[in-house]
PDB file of C-alpha atoms in Angstrom:
ATOM      1  CA  MET A1192      58.687  75.945  91.746  1.00 85.00           C
ATOM      2  CA  HIS A1193      60.751  78.219  93.339  1.00 92.00           C
ATOM      3  CA  ASN A1194      61.463  81.742  91.995  1.00 94.00           C
ATOM      4  CA  VAL A1195      64.828  83.285  90.825  1.00 94.00           C
ATOM      5  CA  THR A1196      65.425  86.420  89.968  1.00 95.00           C
ATOM      6  CA  ILE A1197      69.115  87.846  88.744  1.00 95.00           C
ATOM      7  CA  LEU A1198      68.862  90.738  87.426  1.00 95.00           C
ATOM      8  CA  GLY A1199      71.010  91.889  85.008  1.00 93.00           C
ATOM      9  CA  PHE A1200      73.292  95.776  84.063  1.00 93.00           C
ATOM     10  CA  GLU A1201      76.019  96.827  82.466  1.00 92.00           C
ATOM     11  CA  HIS A1202      80.085  95.725  83.574  1.00 93.00           C
ATOM     12  CA  ALA A1203      78.670  92.766  86.039  1.00 91.00           C
ATOM     13  CA  TYR A1204      81.141  89.170  86.166  1.00 88.00           C
ATOM     14  CA  ALA A1205      79.251  86.656  83.829  1.00 90.00           C
ATOM     15  CA  SER A1206      80.701  83.964  85.574  1.00 87.00           C
ATOM     16  CA  ALA A1207      78.488  85.013  88.481  1.00 88.00           C
ATOM     17  CA  VAL A1208      75.132  85.475  86.613  1.00 90.00           C
ATOM     18  CA  THR A1209      75.390  82.198  84.749  1.00 89.00           C
ATOM     19  CA  GLY A1210      76.898  79.937  87.342  1.00 87.00           C
ATOM     20  CA  ALA A1211      74.042  81.378  89.375  1.00 89.00           C
ATOM     21  CA  LEU A1212      71.636  80.435  86.156  1.00 90.00           C
ATOM     22  CA  ASP A1213      73.179  77.180  85.891  1.00 88.00           C
ATOM     23  CA  ILE A1214      73.289  75.876  90.337  1.00 88.00           C
ATOM     24  CA  PHE A1215      70.014  77.181  90.265  1.00 91.00           C
ATOM     25  CA  ALA A1216      68.071  75.299  87.113  1.00 88.00           C
ATOM     26  CA  LEU A1217      69.951  72.368  87.541  1.00 86.00           C
ATOM     27  CA  ALA A1218      69.140  72.091  91.362  1.00 85.00           C
ATOM     28  CA  GLY A1219      67.522  68.054  91.768  1.00 79.00           C
ATOM     29  CA  VAL A1220      68.654  67.557  88.062  1.00 82.00           C
ATOM     30  CA  THR A1221      71.866  66.442  87.468  1.00 78.00           C
ATOM     31  CA  TRP A1222      72.631  64.376  90.591  1.00 76.00           C
ATOM     32  CA  GLN A1223      68.616  62.855  89.636  1.00 80.00           C
ATOM     33  CA  ARG A1224      70.187  61.585  86.282  1.00 83.00           C
ATOM     34  CA  MET A1225      73.596  59.984  87.812  1.00 80.00           C
ATOM     35  CA  GLN A1226      71.651  58.403  89.528  1.00 81.00           C
ATOM     36  CA  GLY A1227      69.030  57.003  87.357  1.00 85.00           C
ATOM     37  CA  LYS A1228      66.181  58.907  88.709  1.00 84.00           C
ATOM     38  CA  PRO A1229      63.355  61.413  86.726  1.00 86.00           C
ATOM     39  CA  PRO A1230      64.704  65.012  87.441  1.00 82.00           C
ATOM     40  CA  GLU A1231      63.009  67.133  89.352  1.00 85.00           C
ATOM     41  CA  ARG A1232      63.016  70.756  88.703  1.00 87.00           C
ATOM     42  CA  ILE A1233      63.229  73.199  92.173  1.00 89.00           C
ATOM     43  CA  PHE A1234      63.516  76.302  90.873  1.00 93.00           C
ATOM     44  CA  ASN A1235      63.073  78.637  87.848  1.00 92.00           C
ATOM     45  CA  VAL A1236      65.876  80.757  86.921  1.00 93.00           C
ATOM     46  CA  GLN A1237      65.170  84.043  85.348  1.00 94.00           C
ATOM     47  CA  LEU A1238      67.652  86.940  84.345  1.00 95.00           C
ATOM     48  CA  ALA A1239      65.973  90.244  84.422  1.00 95.00           C
ATOM     49  CA  SER A1240      67.158  93.909  83.251  1.00 93.00           C
ATOM     50  CA  VAL A1241      65.636  97.351  84.151  1.00 93.00           C
ATOM     51  CA  GLY A1242      63.373  97.204  79.903  1.00 94.00           C
ATOM     52  CA  LYS A1243      64.810  93.630  78.893  1.00 94.00           C
ATOM     53  CA  ARG A1244      67.708  95.173  77.911  1.00 93.00           C
ATOM     54  CA  ASP A1245      71.287  92.297  76.784  1.00 93.00           C
ATOM     55  CA  ILE A1246      73.775  93.087  79.290  1.00 91.00           C
ATOM     56  CA  GLU A1247      77.059  93.724  78.678  1.00 92.00           C
ATOM     57  CA  CYS A1248      79.359  92.326  81.038  1.00 91.00           C
ATOM     58  CA  ILE A1249      82.515  93.030  81.532  1.00 90.00           C
ATOM     59  CA  ASN A1250      84.463  90.317  79.931  1.00 90.00           C
ATOM     60  CA  GLN A1251      81.893  90.951  77.016  1.00 90.00           C
ATOM     61  CA  LEU A1252      79.742  88.591  76.555  1.00 91.00           C
ATOM     62  CA  THR A1253      76.428  89.732  76.081  1.00 94.00           C
ATOM     63  CA  LEU A1254      73.724  88.452  78.191  1.00 93.00           C
ATOM     64  CA  LYS A1255      70.570  88.613  77.098  1.00 94.00           C
ATOM     65  CA  SER A1256      68.105  89.448  79.482  1.00 93.00           C
ATOM     66  CA  GLN A1257      64.328  87.021  80.076  1.00 92.00           C
ATOM     67  CA  ILE A1258      61.906  89.140  81.681  1.00 94.00           C
ATOM     68  CA  ALA A1259      61.942  92.718  81.698  1.00 93.00           C
ATOM     69  CA  ILE A1260      62.168  94.123  86.056  1.00 94.00           C
ATOM     70  CA  GLU A1261      59.613  96.163  86.111  1.00 94.00           C
ATOM     71  CA  ASP A1262      57.606  93.134  85.489  1.00 94.00           C
ATOM     72  CA  VAL A1263      58.929  90.965  88.363  1.00 93.00           C
ATOM     73  CA  SER A1264      56.041  91.721  90.684  1.00 89.00           C
ATOM     74  CA  ASP A1265      56.820  88.331  93.185  1.00 91.00           C
ATOM     75  CA  THR A1266      60.201  86.263  93.130  1.00 94.00           C
ATOM     76  CA  ASP A1267      61.189  84.182  95.979  1.00 94.00           C
ATOM     77  CA  ILE A1268      65.076  85.481  95.814  1.00 94.00           C
ATOM     78  CA  LEU A1269      66.630  88.026  93.959  1.00 96.00           C
ATOM     79  CA  ILE A1270      70.220  87.684  93.449  1.00 95.00           C
ATOM     80  CA  ILE A1271      72.894  91.259  93.000  1.00 95.00           C
ATOM     81  CA  PRO A1272      75.359  89.865  91.142  1.00 92.00           C
ATOM     82  CA  THR A1273      79.507  90.889  91.001  1.00 92.00           C
ATOM     83  CA  ILE A1274      80.018  94.626  89.699  1.00 92.00           C
ATOM     84  CA  GLY A1275      83.364  94.126  87.283  1.00 90.00           C
ATOM     85  CA  GLY A1276      83.823  97.364  85.912  1.00 90.00           C
ATOM     86  CA  LYS A1277      84.666 100.482  88.102  1.00 92.00           C
ATOM     87  CA  LEU A1278      82.939 100.479  90.810  1.00 91.00           C
ATOM     88  CA  GLU A1279      81.783 104.575  91.089  1.00 93.00           C
ATOM     89  CA  GLU A1280      81.352 104.652  87.802  1.00 94.00           C
ATOM     90  CA  VAL A1281      78.753 100.948  87.995  1.00 93.00           C
ATOM     91  CA  LEU A1282      76.759 102.471  90.687  1.00 94.00           C
ATOM     92  CA  SER A1283      76.226 106.140  89.608  1.00 94.00           C
ATOM     93  CA  ALA A1284      75.046 104.657  85.939  1.00 94.00           C
ATOM     94  CA  ASN A1285      73.282 101.782  87.742  1.00 94.00           C
ATOM     95  CA  ARG A1286      70.164 104.264  89.923  1.00 94.00           C
ATOM     96  CA  ASN A1287      67.446 103.433  88.417  1.00 94.00           C
ATOM     97  CA  LEU A1288      67.740  99.697  89.915  1.00 94.00           C
ATOM     98  CA  LEU A1289      68.037 100.767  93.082  1.00 95.00           C
ATOM     99  CA  PRO A1290      63.610 101.393  94.217  1.00 95.00           C
ATOM    100  CA  PHE A1291      64.329  97.972  92.561  1.00 94.00           C
ATOM    101  CA  LEU A1292      65.863  97.120  95.285  1.00 95.00           C
ATOM    102  CA  GLN A1293      64.164  98.598  97.676  1.00 96.00           C
ATOM    103  CA  TYR A1294      60.679  97.273  96.420  1.00 95.00           C
ATOM    104  CA  PHE A1295      61.545  94.146  96.900  1.00 95.00           C
ATOM    105  CA  ASN A1296      62.867  94.379 100.390  1.00 94.00           C
ATOM    106  CA  SER A1297      59.983  96.098 100.852  1.00 94.00           C
ATOM    107  CA  LYS A1298      58.028  92.575 100.266  1.00 92.00           C
ATOM    108  CA  GLY A1299      60.434  91.176 101.913  1.00 91.00           C
ATOM    109  CA  THR A1300      61.911  88.581  99.144  1.00 93.00           C
ATOM    110  CA  ASP A1301      65.458  87.219  99.444  1.00 93.00           C
ATOM    111  CA  ILE A1302      67.441  89.801  98.263  1.00 95.00           C
ATOM    112  CA  ALA A1303      71.048  88.065  98.171  1.00 94.00           C
ATOM    113  CA  SER A1304      74.763  89.982  96.831  1.00 92.00           C
ATOM    114  CA  ASN A1305      77.406  88.467  95.105  1.00 90.00           C
ATOM    115  CA  CYS A1306      80.978  90.225  95.857  1.00 89.00           C
ATOM    116  CA  SER A1307      80.630  93.660  95.483  1.00 91.00           C
ATOM    117  CA  GLY A1308      77.257  93.357  94.406  1.00 92.00           C
ATOM    118  CA  ALA A1309      76.411  94.562  98.244  1.00 93.00           C
ATOM    119  CA  PHE A1310      77.524  97.698  96.968  1.00 96.00           C
ATOM    120  CA  PHE A1311      73.952  97.889  95.728  1.00 96.00           C
ATOM    121  CA  LEU A1312      72.208  96.993  98.721  1.00 96.00           C
ATOM    122  CA  ALA A1313      73.917 100.021 100.856  1.00 96.00           C
ATOM    123  CA  GLU A1314      73.780 102.667  98.169  1.00 95.00           C
ATOM    124  CA  ALA A1315      69.751 101.287  98.159  1.00 95.00           C
ATOM    125  CA  GLY A1316      69.937 101.434 102.165  1.00 95.00           C
ATOM    126  CA  ILE A1317      69.202  98.393 103.100  1.00 94.00           C
ATOM    127  CA  LEU A1318      71.897  97.225 104.691  1.00 95.00           C
ATOM    128  CA  ASN A1319      71.742 100.207 107.430  1.00 96.00           C
ATOM    129  CA  ASN A1320      72.163  98.886 110.872  1.00 95.00           C
ATOM    130  CA  LYS A1321      72.313  95.211 109.053  1.00 94.00           C
ATOM    131  CA  LYS A1322      75.325  92.192 109.196  1.00 92.00           C
ATOM    132  CA  ALA A1323      76.890  91.586 105.364  1.00 92.00           C
ATOM    133  CA  THR A1324      80.169  91.290 103.685  1.00 91.00           C
ATOM    134  CA  THR A1325      81.799  91.731 100.107  1.00 90.00           C
ATOM    135  CA  HIS A1326      85.489  90.913  98.647  1.00 89.00           C
ATOM    136  CA  TRP A1327      87.715  91.300 101.276  1.00 84.00           C
ATOM    137  CA  GLY A1328      89.665  93.503  99.015  1.00 86.00           C
ATOM    138  CA  TYR A1329      86.913  95.907  98.689  1.00 88.00           C
ATOM    139  CA  ALA A1330      86.277  95.616 102.582  1.00 88.00           C
ATOM    140  CA  GLU A1331      87.793 100.035 103.428  1.00 88.00           C
ATOM    141  CA  THR A1332      86.435 101.754 100.685  1.00 91.00           C
ATOM    142  CA  PHE A1333      82.581  99.318 101.585  1.00 93.00           C
ATOM    143  CA  ALA A1334      83.619 101.020 105.922  1.00 92.00           C
ATOM    144  CA  LYS A1335      84.146 104.304 104.793  1.00 92.00           C
ATOM    145  CA  ARG A1336      81.173 104.523 102.406  1.00 94.00           C
ATOM    146  CA  TYR A1337      78.315 102.711 104.108  1.00 95.00           C
ATOM    147  CA  PRO A1338      79.595 103.451 108.478  1.00 95.00           C
ATOM    148  CA  ALA A1339      75.873 102.168 109.125  1.00 96.00           C
ATOM    149  CA  VAL A1340      76.383  98.785 107.761  1.00 94.00           C
ATOM    150  CA  ASN A1341      77.575  96.093 110.221  1.00 93.00           C
ATOM    151  CA  LEU A1342      80.564  94.711 108.135  1.00 92.00           C
ATOM    152  CA  LEU A1343      82.605  90.796 108.626  1.00 88.00           C
ATOM    153  CA  SER A1344      84.624  91.698 106.252  1.00 82.00           C
ATOM    154  CA  ASN A1345      86.322  88.297 106.892  1.00 79.00           C
ATOM    155  CA  LYS A1346      82.456  85.823 106.882  1.00 81.00           C
ATOM    156  CA  LEU A1347      82.288  84.057 103.475  1.00 82.00           C
ATOM    157  CA  ILE A1348      78.845  85.095 103.595  1.00 84.00           C
ATOM    158  CA  THR A1349      76.225  86.397 106.115  1.00 87.00           C
ATOM    159  CA  GLN A1350      72.749  86.706 106.380  1.00 86.00           C
ATOM    160  CA  ASP A1351      70.627  89.652 108.584  1.00 90.00           C
ATOM    161  CA  GLY A1352      66.808  88.786 108.023  1.00 88.00           C
ATOM    162  CA  ASN A1353      65.888  88.439 103.873  1.00 91.00           C
ATOM    163  CA  ILE A1354      69.555  89.911 103.444  1.00 92.00           C
ATOM    164  CA  TYR A1355      72.712  87.978 102.092  1.00 91.00           C
ATOM    165  CA  CYS A1356      75.762  89.301 101.147  1.00 91.00           C
ATOM    166  CA  SER A1357      78.619  86.603  99.902  1.00 88.00           C
ATOM    167  CA  GLY A1358      82.111  87.709  99.734  1.00 82.00           C
ATOM    168  CA  GLY A1359      84.137  86.013  97.133  1.00 73.00           C
ATOM    169  CA  GLY A1360      83.965  87.400  93.633  1.00 67.00           C
ATOM    170  CA  MET A1361      83.252  83.156  92.789  1.00 74.00           C
ATOM    171  CA  ALA A1362      81.344  83.096  96.173  1.00 77.00           C
ATOM    172  CA  TRP A1363      78.200  83.170  94.147  1.00 79.00           C
ATOM    173  CA  PHE A1364      78.106  78.984  94.534  1.00 78.00           C
ATOM    174  CA  ASP A1365      78.747  79.277  98.586  1.00 82.00           C
ATOM    175  CA  LEU A1366      75.319  81.213  98.313  1.00 85.00           C
ATOM    176  CA  ALA A1367      73.652  79.538  96.015  1.00 85.00           C
ATOM    177  CA  LEU A1368      74.359  76.195  97.996  1.00 85.00           C
ATOM    178  CA  LEU A1369      72.473  78.578 101.241  1.00 84.00           C
ATOM    179  CA  LEU A1370      69.937  79.466  99.432  1.00 87.00           C
ATOM    180  CA  ILE A1371      69.460  75.797  97.887  1.00 86.00           C
ATOM    181  CA  GLU A1372      69.042  74.441 101.413  1.00 83.00           C
ATOM    182  CA  ARG A1373      66.868  77.499 102.545  1.00 84.00           C
ATOM    183  CA  TYR A1374      64.287  76.680 100.180  1.00 85.00           C
ATOM    184  CA  CYS A1375      65.377  72.739  99.720  1.00 84.00           C
ATOM    185  CA  GLY A1376      67.368  71.085 102.784  1.00 80.00           C
ATOM    186  CA  HIS A1377      70.290  70.290 103.612  1.00 78.00           C
ATOM    187  CA  ASP A1378      70.186  67.089 101.445  1.00 80.00           C
ATOM    188  CA  VAL A1379      69.572  69.167  98.031  1.00 82.00           C
ATOM    189  CA  ALA A1380      72.275  71.599  98.463  1.00 81.00           C
ATOM    190  CA  THR A1381      74.950  68.249  99.611  1.00 81.00           C
ATOM    191  CA  ASN A1382      73.874  66.674  96.208  1.00 81.00           C
ATOM    192  CA  THR A1383      73.669  69.851  94.122  1.00 82.00           C
ATOM    193  CA  ALA A1384      77.651  70.456  95.884  1.00 80.00           C
ATOM    194  CA  LYS A1385      78.210  66.637  95.008  1.00 81.00           C
ATOM    195  CA  ALA A1386      77.636  67.269  91.393  1.00 79.00           C
ATOM    196  CA  HIS A1387      79.141  69.895  91.112  1.00 77.00           C
ATOM    197  CA  VAL A1388      82.303  69.152  92.574  1.00 74.00           C
ATOM    198  CA  LEU A1389      82.203  71.502  95.193  1.00 72.00           C
ATOM    199  CA  ASP A1390      82.887  72.577  98.420  1.00 66.00           C
ATOM    200  CA  ILE A1391      79.395  72.607 100.902  1.00 59.00           C
ATOM    201  CA  SER A1392      80.879  75.276 103.197  1.00 57.00           C
ATOM    202  CA  ARG A1393      83.866  77.518 103.904  1.00 55.00           C
ATOM    203  CA  GLY A1394      83.280  79.376 106.089  1.00 54.00           C
ATOM    204  CA  ASN A1395      85.135  82.912 106.148  1.00 56.00           C
ATOM    205  CA  GLN A1396      87.601  84.638 102.559  1.00 54.00           C
ATOM    206  CA  ALA A1397      90.645  85.166 105.076  1.00 57.00           C
ATOM    207  CA  ALA A1398      92.667  83.029 103.949  1.00 52.00           C
ATOM    208  CA  TYR A1399      92.286  84.279 100.557  1.00 51.00           C
ATOM    209  CA  ALA A1400      92.837  88.399 102.116  1.00 55.00           C
ATOM    210  CA  GLN A1401      96.154  90.035 101.733  1.00 57.00           C
ATOM    211  CA  LEU A1402      97.848  91.728 104.342  1.00 57.00           C
ATOM    212  CA  ARG A1403      96.878  95.472 103.038  1.00 57.00           C
ATOM    213  CA  SER A1404      99.508  97.877 104.029  1.00 56.00           C
ATOM    214  CA  LYS A1405      97.654 101.308 104.469  1.00 66.00           C
ATOM    215  CA  LYS A1406     100.664 103.253 102.742  1.00 65.00           C
ATOM    216  CA  TYR A1407      97.803 106.543 101.725  1.00 63.00           C
ATOM    217  CA  HIS A1408      98.561 108.150 104.161  1.00 74.00           C
ATOM    218  CA  GLN A1409     101.117 111.607 104.247  1.00 81.00           C
ATOM    219  CA  ASP A1410     102.900 111.115 108.256  1.00 87.00           C
ATOM    220  CA  ALA A1411     106.386 110.752 106.449  1.00 87.00           C
ATOM    221  CA  GLU A1412     108.218 109.538 109.843  1.00 91.00           C
ATOM    222  CA  ILE A1413     105.424 106.204 109.922  1.00 90.00           C
ATOM    223  CA  LEU A1414     106.099 105.087 106.004  1.00 87.00           C
ATOM    224  CA  LYS A1415     110.028 105.062 106.666  1.00 90.00           C
ATOM    225  CA  ALA A1416     109.226 102.555 109.843  1.00 91.00           C
ATOM    226  CA  GLN A1417     106.279 100.365 108.027  1.00 89.00           C
ATOM    227  CA  GLU A1418     109.391 100.969 105.277  1.00 87.00           C
ATOM    228  CA  TRP A1419     111.677  99.468 107.608  1.00 91.00           C
ATOM    229  CA  LEU A1420     109.690  96.697 109.633  1.00 90.00           C
ATOM    230  CA  GLU A1421     108.252  94.618 106.173  1.00 87.00           C
ATOM    231  CA  THR A1422     112.802  94.334 105.792  1.00 88.00           C
ATOM    232  CA  HIS A1423     113.411  93.386 109.573  1.00 91.00           C
ATOM    233  CA  TYR A1424     110.816  91.280 110.894  1.00 90.00           C
ATOM    234  CA  HIS A1425     112.522  88.563 110.931  1.00 91.00           C
ATOM    235  CA  GLN A1426     114.419  90.390 113.469  1.00 91.00           C
ATOM    236  CA  GLN A1427     112.992  90.908 117.447  1.00 91.00           C
ATOM    237  CA  ILE A1428     112.035  94.021 118.275  1.00 91.00           C
ATOM    238  CA  SER A1429     111.534  96.330 119.736  1.00 92.00           C
ATOM    239  CA  LEU A1430     109.171  99.995 120.093  1.00 92.00           C
ATOM    240  CA  ASP A1431     112.747 101.748 120.854  1.00 93.00           C
ATOM    241  CA  GLN A1432     114.546 100.493 118.359  1.00 91.00           C
ATOM    242  CA  LEU A1433     111.428 101.656 116.360  1.00 91.00           C
ATOM    243  CA  ALA A1434     111.210 105.078 117.428  1.00 92.00           C
ATOM    244  CA  LYS A1435     114.543 105.552 116.652  1.00 91.00           C
ATOM    245  CA  GLN A1436     114.440 105.002 113.240  1.00 90.00           C
ATOM    246  CA  VAL A1437     112.851 107.391 112.774  1.00 92.00           C
ATOM    247  CA  SER A1438     114.344 109.800 115.390  1.00 94.00           C
ATOM    248  CA  LEU A1439     110.762 110.057 117.657  1.00 93.00           C
ATOM    249  CA  THR A1440     110.023 109.372 121.050  1.00 94.00           C
ATOM    250  CA  ASN A1441     107.873 106.228 122.322  1.00 94.00           C
ATOM    251  CA  ARG A1442     104.615 107.837 123.310  1.00 94.00           C
ATOM    252  CA  THR A1443     104.330 109.990 119.795  1.00 95.00           C
ATOM    253  CA  PHE A1444     105.390 107.077 117.686  1.00 94.00           C
ATOM    254  CA  LEU A1445     102.885 104.941 118.968  1.00 93.00           C
ATOM    255  CA  ARG A1446      99.954 107.375 117.917  1.00 94.00           C
ATOM    256  CA  ARG A1447     101.610 108.345 114.765  1.00 93.00           C
ATOM    257  CA  PHE A1448     101.552 105.069 113.887  1.00 92.00           C
ATOM    258  CA  LYS A1449      97.932 104.928 115.285  1.00 91.00           C
ATOM    259  CA  ILE A1450      96.164 107.671 112.892  1.00 91.00           C
ATOM    260  CA  ALA A1451      98.411 106.961 110.559  1.00 87.00           C
ATOM    261  CA  THR A1452      97.262 102.791 110.148  1.00 85.00           C
ATOM    262  CA  GLU A1453      94.523 102.454 112.104  1.00 83.00           C
ATOM    263  CA  GLN A1454      96.596  99.369 113.836  1.00 87.00           C
ATOM    264  CA  THR A1455      99.616 100.089 116.759  1.00 92.00           C
ATOM    265  CA  PRO A1456     103.244  98.792 115.522  1.00 92.00           C
ATOM    266  CA  PHE A1457     103.011  95.809 117.006  1.00 93.00           C
ATOM    267  CA  SER A1458      99.376  94.059 115.316  1.00 91.00           C
ATOM    268  CA  TYR A1459     100.688  95.697 112.283  1.00 90.00           C
ATOM    269  CA  LEU A1460     104.178  93.598 111.858  1.00 92.00           C
ATOM    270  CA  GLN A1461     101.623  90.869 113.397  1.00 91.00           C
ATOM    271  CA  SER A1462     100.653  90.712 109.652  1.00 88.00           C
ATOM    272  CA  ILE A1463     103.864  91.307 107.970  1.00 89.00           C
ATOM    273  CA  ARG A1464     105.371  88.270 109.682  1.00 92.00           C
ATOM    274  CA  VAL A1465     101.812  85.872 109.294  1.00 91.00           C
ATOM    275  CA  GLU A1466     101.426  87.051 105.085  1.00 86.00           C
ATOM    276  CA  ALA A1467     105.109  85.995 104.907  1.00 89.00           C
ATOM    277  CA  ALA A1468     104.099  83.051 106.848  1.00 91.00           C
ATOM    278  CA  LYS A1469     101.495  82.681 103.910  1.00 87.00           C
ATOM    279  CA  LYS A1470     104.224  82.941 101.404  1.00 86.00           C
ATOM    280  CA  LEU A1471     106.544  79.828 102.926  1.00 90.00           C
ATOM    281  CA  LEU A1472     103.794  77.919 103.669  1.00 88.00           C
ATOM    282  CA  GLU A1473     102.482  78.001  99.753  1.00 83.00           C
ATOM    283  CA  THR A1474     105.936  77.075  98.060  1.00 82.00           C
ATOM    284  CA  GLU A1475     108.708  74.996 100.792  1.00 85.00           C
ATOM    285  CA  ASN A1476     107.908  72.482 102.290  1.00 86.00           C
ATOM    286  CA  SER A1477     109.626  73.737 105.404  1.00 88.00           C
ATOM    287  CA  SER A1478     108.702  72.155 109.274  1.00 92.00           C
ATOM    288  CA  LEU A1479     106.613  74.132 110.126  1.00 92.00           C
ATOM    289  CA  GLU A1480     108.523  75.402 113.552  1.00 92.00           C
ATOM    290  CA  ALA A1481     111.247  76.358 110.107  1.00 93.00           C
ATOM    291  CA  ILE A1482     108.206  78.763 108.865  1.00 92.00           C
ATOM    292  CA  VAL A1483     107.906  80.150 112.761  1.00 92.00           C
ATOM    293  CA  THR A1484     111.722  81.035 112.724  1.00 93.00           C
ATOM    294  CA  LYS A1485     111.602  82.436 109.404  1.00 93.00           C
ATOM    295  CA  VAL A1486     109.484  84.595 110.376  1.00 92.00           C
ATOM    296  CA  GLY A1487     110.616  85.989 113.255  1.00 92.00           C
ATOM    297  CA  TYR A1488     108.707  83.952 116.054  1.00 90.00           C
ATOM    298  CA  GLU A1489     109.940  81.559 118.219  1.00 87.00           C
ATOM    299  CA  ASP A1490     106.967  79.708 119.847  1.00 90.00           C
ATOM    300  CA  THR A1491     105.117  77.639 117.307  1.00 92.00           C
ATOM    301  CA  ARG A1492     102.533  77.081 119.711  1.00 92.00           C
ATOM    302  CA  SER A1493     101.335  81.320 119.938  1.00 92.00           C
ATOM    303  CA  PHE A1494     101.841  82.023 116.421  1.00 92.00           C
ATOM    304  CA  THR A1495      99.491  79.431 115.118  1.00 93.00           C
ATOM    305  CA  ARG A1496      97.092  80.998 117.625  1.00 92.00           C
ATOM    306  CA  LEU A1497      97.869  84.193 115.650  1.00 91.00           C
ATOM    307  CA  PHE A1498      97.977  82.550 111.555  1.00 90.00           C
ATOM    308  CA  ASN A1499      94.776  81.028 113.020  1.00 88.00           C
ATOM    309  CA  SER A1500      92.547  84.782 114.379  1.00 86.00           C
ATOM    310  CA  LEU A1501      94.076  86.342 111.340  1.00 84.00           C
ATOM    311  CA  THR A1502      93.289  83.628 108.639  1.00 81.00           C
ATOM    312  CA  GLY A1503      90.566  81.051 109.724  1.00 81.00           C
ATOM    313  CA  LEU A1504      92.954  78.571 109.097  1.00 83.00           C
ATOM    314  CA  SER A1505      95.488  76.698 111.057  1.00 89.00           C
ATOM    315  CA  PRO A1506      99.188  77.078 108.952  1.00 90.00           C
ATOM    316  CA  SER A1507      98.555  73.059 107.946  1.00 90.00           C
ATOM    317  CA  GLN A1508      95.190  73.454 106.389  1.00 85.00           C
ATOM    318  CA  TYR A1509      96.228  76.310 105.381  1.00 84.00           C
ATOM    319  CA  ARG A1510      99.749  75.006 103.886  1.00 86.00           C
ATOM    320  CA  LYS A1511      97.592  71.746 102.119  1.00 83.00           C
ATOM    321  CA  LYS A1512      94.597  74.155 100.654  1.00 75.00           C
ATOM    322  CA  PHE A1513      97.227  76.445  98.779  1.00 73.00           C
ATOM    323  CA  PHE A1514     100.981  74.606  98.885  1.00 76.00           C
ATOM    324  CA  ARG A1515     101.700  75.529  95.299  1.00 66.00           C
ATOM    325  CA  THR A1516     102.912  71.978  92.820  1.00 60.00           C
ATOM    326  CA  TYR A1517     104.362  73.137  89.795  1.00 47.00           C
ATOM    327  CA  SER A1518     104.960  69.182  89.012  1.00 40.00           C
TER     328      SER A1518
END
């Protein structure tokens, strides 16, 4: 029997706690029952908190802890669920958790964070010089706050030694299946995924991310250029044309755009066009060639390569995954 401890704290995502409790507890159980075989429970799962206090989650559901984290001397896996409340407030209110993370890390325990739970690991210093991921929406904040961490924000899951991180708020099941495979093998993980109707390997979260417009700067001319690009992205656009829109020389415009947005104007335009194409792929049955033309490209093949590089999916794969049917 492998021991899994989920670390509870105020304003955690309830589903990241209860979902992980369920999937580990039912590994070797649900599938066996479906096959008419005796259940073989593999994991002993418990929710731990400081002082064994009840945990009020972000949705106001209160969960009862089974053990005080102070009384957990040993566990195979320690899971840090998603932070559901305001990051700064939750981190500040739960700094007493950091010594426990450091203690289990020093013992070589497998420690796994889900989504914004990675902020706890970074606060404890155990992600320094390690690969990590977090929710794509928190990536900029995370990178600025923890520059010593090798953040791979497009990755859905990262592993570096005994430290595992997963990206999205509901990526706890990807994380759990990975750990089930680590401890019990591929067959058990696959059967667990089948029993719960889950995809066993999703790879990355780039397809779920939206364009981050990077307008939180004070350069009025560059902001004007960004807004112009977001309106005219479907047109053929040159650097001369862009610079003239804001009455700057090409050289000055390039320099200031890069400082303000951390991108070149061309890469920013590419991002806008891909975002526009994503919306069309989600809502229209038009051909890919027609969509490529609508967003300002002529070469379908080169746009497909760009789309894949930014989302991790081909346009056809993206449409299959996200096309909205309203019937």
